[in-house]
mmCIF file of C-alpha atoms in Angstrom:
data_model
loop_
_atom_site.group_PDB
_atom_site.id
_atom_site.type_symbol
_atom_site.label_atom_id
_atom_site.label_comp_id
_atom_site.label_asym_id
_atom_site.label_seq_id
_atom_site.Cartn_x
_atom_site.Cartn_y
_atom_site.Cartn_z
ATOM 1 C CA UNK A 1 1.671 15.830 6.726
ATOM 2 C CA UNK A 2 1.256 12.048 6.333
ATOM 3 C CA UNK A 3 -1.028 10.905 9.122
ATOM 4 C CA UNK A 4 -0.587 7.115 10.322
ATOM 5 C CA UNK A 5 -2.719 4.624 12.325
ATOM 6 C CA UNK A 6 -1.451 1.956 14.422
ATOM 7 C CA UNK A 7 -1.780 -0.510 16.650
ATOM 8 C CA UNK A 8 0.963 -0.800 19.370
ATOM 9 C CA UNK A 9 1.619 -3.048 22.449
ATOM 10 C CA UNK A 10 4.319 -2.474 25.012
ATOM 11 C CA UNK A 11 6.246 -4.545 27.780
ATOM 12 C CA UNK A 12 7.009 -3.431 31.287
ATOM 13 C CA UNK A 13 9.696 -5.620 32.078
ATOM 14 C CA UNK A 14 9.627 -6.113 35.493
ATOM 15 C CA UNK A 15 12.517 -7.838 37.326
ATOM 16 C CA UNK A 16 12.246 -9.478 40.889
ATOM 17 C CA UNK A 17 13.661 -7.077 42.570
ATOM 18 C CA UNK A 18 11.623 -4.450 41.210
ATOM 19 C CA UNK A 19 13.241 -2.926 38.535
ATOM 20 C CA UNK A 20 11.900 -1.776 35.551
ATOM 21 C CA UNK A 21 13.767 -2.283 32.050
ATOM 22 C CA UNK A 22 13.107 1.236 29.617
ATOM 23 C CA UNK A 23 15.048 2.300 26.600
ATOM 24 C CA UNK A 24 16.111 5.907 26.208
ATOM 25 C CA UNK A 25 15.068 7.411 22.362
ATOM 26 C CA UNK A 26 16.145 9.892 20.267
ATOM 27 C CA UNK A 27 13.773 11.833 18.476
ATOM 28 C CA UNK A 28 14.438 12.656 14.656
ATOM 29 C CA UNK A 29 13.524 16.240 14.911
ATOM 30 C CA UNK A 30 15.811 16.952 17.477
ATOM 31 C CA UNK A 31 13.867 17.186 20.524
ATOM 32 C CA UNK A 32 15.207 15.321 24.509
ATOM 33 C CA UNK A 33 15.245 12.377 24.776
ATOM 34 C CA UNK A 34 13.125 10.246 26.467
ATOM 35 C CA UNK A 35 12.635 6.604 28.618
ATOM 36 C CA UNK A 36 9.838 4.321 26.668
ATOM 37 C CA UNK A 37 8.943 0.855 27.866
ATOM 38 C CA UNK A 38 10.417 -1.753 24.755
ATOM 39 C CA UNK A 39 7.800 -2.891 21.917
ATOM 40 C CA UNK A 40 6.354 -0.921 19.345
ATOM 41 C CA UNK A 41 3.327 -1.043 16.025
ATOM 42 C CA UNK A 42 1.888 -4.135 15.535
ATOM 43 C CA UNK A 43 2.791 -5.545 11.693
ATOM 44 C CA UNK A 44 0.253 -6.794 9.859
ATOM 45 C CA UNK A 45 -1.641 -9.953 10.719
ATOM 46 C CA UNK A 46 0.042 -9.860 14.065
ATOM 47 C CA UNK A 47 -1.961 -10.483 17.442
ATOM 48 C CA UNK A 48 -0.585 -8.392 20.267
ATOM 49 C CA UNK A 49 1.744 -11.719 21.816
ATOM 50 C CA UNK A 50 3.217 -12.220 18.346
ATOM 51 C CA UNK A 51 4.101 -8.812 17.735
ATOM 52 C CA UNK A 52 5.498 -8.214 21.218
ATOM 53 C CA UNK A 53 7.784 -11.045 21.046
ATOM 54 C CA UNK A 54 9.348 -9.551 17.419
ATOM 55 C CA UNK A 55 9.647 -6.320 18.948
ATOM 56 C CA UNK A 56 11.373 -7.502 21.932
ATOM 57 C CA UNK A 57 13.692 -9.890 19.850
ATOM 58 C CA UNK A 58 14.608 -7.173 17.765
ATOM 59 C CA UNK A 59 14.953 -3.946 20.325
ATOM 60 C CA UNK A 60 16.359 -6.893 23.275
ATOM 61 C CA UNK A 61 17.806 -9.954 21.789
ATOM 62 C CA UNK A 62 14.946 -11.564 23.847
ATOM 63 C CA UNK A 63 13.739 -14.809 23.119
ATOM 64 C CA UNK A 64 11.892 -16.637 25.902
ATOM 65 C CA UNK A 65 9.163 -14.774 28.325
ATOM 66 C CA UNK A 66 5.803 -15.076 29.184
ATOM 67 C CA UNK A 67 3.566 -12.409 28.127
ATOM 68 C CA UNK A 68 1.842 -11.030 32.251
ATOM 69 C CA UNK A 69 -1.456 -9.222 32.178
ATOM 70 C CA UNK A 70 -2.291 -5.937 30.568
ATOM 71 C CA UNK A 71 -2.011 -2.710 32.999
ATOM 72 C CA UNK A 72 -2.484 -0.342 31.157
ATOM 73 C CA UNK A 73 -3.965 1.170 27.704
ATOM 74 C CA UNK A 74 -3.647 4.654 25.972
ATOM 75 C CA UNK A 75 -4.371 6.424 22.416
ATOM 76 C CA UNK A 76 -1.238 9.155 21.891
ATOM 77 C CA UNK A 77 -1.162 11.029 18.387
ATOM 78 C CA UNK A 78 2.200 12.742 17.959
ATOM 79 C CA UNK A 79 4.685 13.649 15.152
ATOM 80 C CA UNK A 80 7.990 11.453 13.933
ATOM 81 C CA UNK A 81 9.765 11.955 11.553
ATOM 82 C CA UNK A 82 7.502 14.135 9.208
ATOM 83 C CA UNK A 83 4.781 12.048 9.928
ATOM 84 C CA UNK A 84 1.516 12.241 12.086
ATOM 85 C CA UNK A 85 1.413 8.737 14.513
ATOM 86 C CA UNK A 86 -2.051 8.481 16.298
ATOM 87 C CA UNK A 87 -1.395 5.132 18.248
ATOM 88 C CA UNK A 88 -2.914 2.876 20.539
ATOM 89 C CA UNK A 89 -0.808 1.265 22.913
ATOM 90 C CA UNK A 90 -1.115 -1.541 24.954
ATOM 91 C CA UNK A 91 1.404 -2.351 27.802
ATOM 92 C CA UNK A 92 1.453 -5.734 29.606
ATOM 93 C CA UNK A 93 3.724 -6.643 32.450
ATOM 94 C CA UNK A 94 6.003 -9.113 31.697
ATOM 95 C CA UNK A 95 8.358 -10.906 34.593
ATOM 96 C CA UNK A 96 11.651 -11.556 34.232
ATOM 97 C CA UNK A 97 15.305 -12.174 35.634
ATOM 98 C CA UNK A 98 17.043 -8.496 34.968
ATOM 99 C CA UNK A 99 19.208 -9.357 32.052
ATOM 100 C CA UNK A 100 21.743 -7.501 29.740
ATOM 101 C CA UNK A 101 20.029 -6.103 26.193
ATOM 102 C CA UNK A 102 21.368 -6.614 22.816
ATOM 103 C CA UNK A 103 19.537 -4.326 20.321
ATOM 104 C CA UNK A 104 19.549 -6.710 16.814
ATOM 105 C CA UNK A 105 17.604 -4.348 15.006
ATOM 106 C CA UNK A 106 19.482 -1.159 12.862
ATOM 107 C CA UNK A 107 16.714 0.586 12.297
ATOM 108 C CA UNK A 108 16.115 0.937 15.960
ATOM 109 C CA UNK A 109 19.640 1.847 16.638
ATOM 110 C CA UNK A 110 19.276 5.054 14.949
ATOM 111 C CA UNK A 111 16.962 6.302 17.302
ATOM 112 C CA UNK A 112 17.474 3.909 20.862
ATOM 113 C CA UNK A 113 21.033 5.166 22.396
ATOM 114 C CA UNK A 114 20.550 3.209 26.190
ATOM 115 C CA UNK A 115 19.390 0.786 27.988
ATOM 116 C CA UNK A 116 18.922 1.086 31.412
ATOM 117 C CA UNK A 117 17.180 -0.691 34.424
ATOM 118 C CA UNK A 118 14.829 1.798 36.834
ATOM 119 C CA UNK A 119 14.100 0.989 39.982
ATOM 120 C CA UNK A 120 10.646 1.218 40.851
ATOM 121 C CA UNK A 121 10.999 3.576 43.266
ATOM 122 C CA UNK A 122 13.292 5.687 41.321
ATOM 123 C CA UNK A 123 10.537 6.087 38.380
ATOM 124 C CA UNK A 124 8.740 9.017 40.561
ATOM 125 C CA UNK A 125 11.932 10.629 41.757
ATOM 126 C CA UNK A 126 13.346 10.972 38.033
ATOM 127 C CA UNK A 127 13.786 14.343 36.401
ATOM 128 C CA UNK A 128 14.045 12.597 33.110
ATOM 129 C CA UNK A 129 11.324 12.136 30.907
ATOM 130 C CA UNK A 130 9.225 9.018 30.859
ATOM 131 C CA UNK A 131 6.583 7.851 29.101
ATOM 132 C CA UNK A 132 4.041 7.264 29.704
ATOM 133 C CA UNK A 133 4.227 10.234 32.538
ATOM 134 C CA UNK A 134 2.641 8.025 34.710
ATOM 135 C CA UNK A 135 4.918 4.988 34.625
ATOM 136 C CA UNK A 136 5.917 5.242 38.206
ATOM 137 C CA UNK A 137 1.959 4.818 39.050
ATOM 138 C CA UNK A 138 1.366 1.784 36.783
ATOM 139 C CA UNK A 139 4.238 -0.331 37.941
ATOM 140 C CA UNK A 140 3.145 1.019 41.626
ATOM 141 C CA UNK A 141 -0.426 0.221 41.796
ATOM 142 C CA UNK A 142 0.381 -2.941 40.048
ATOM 143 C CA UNK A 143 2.799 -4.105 42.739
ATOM 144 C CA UNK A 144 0.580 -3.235 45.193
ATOM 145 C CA UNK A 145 -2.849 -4.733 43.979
ATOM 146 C CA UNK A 146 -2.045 -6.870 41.284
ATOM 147 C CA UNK A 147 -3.557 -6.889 37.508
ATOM 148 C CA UNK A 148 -6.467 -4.245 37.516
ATOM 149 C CA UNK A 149 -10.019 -5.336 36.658
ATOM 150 C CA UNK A 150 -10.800 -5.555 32.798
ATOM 151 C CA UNK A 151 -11.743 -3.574 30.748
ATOM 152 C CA UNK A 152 -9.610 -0.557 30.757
ATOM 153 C CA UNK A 153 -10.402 3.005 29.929
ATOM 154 C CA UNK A 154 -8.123 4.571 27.191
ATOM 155 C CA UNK A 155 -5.814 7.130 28.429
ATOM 156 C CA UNK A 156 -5.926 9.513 25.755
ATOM 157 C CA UNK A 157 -2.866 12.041 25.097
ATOM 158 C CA UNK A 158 -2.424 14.446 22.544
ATOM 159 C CA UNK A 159 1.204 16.127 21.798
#
């Protein structure tokens, strides 16, 4: 199995009336679907700000945001698509008027089937999956204190 390293970095689109923005996926192999938070690997030569806003042109049509603070960081190594992914993620809140997606990338389209905006308090109360698992807690805490001190521990997963 062909293992791959990457760098990722993730948005939390957070609207003011506290909604989250996630994108449901469909796994190649399969498996149920899930809720992710929009973004994705990091190309090559790209800082985290310039690969966020590709991603989020490409999965959201979105052009124009400010990139917020980062709330949260993990490592998760899983398997896609006949490959090995060990990945470290970075997501950053980023505020924003709720708005209606358009997904400009085909690629993505094979595998993204909805869009859909959570309320926060909703997240917790979900029987879907989410991830990361504890979504509801980032966006929660985050609301409720603000950015969290600097640096941040890895979260480390392993599927």
């Amino acid at each position: 199995m062909v293992i791959v390293q990457r760098q990722a970095v993730r948005a939390i689109i957070l609207s003011g009336t506290h909604e989250v923005l996630l994108l449901r996926i469909r796994p190649p192999d399969g498996d149920r679907s899930f809720w992710i938070a929009p973004g994705g690997g990091l190309e090559p030569g790209e800082n985290v700000e310039q690969g966020l806003r590709r991603e989020l042109r490409e999965e959201l049509g979105l052009l124009a945001f400010t990139l917020g603070p980062l709330v949260w960081q993990r490592e998760h190594s899983f398997s896609w698509d006949g490959r090995r992914i060990c990945q470290r993620e970075r997501y950053h809140i980023v505020h924003l008027d709720r708005f209606e997606p358009r997904m400009h990338d085909a690629l993505e389209v094979r595998a993204l089937d909805e869009f859909r905006w959570w309320r926060v308090s909703d997240l917790a109360l979900t029987h879907e999956r989410l991830t990361p698992l504890s979504l509801a807690r980032i966006v929660t805490d985050y609301l409720a204190n603000g950015a969290p001190a600097l640096p941040l521990d890895w979260e480390i997963l392993v599927d």
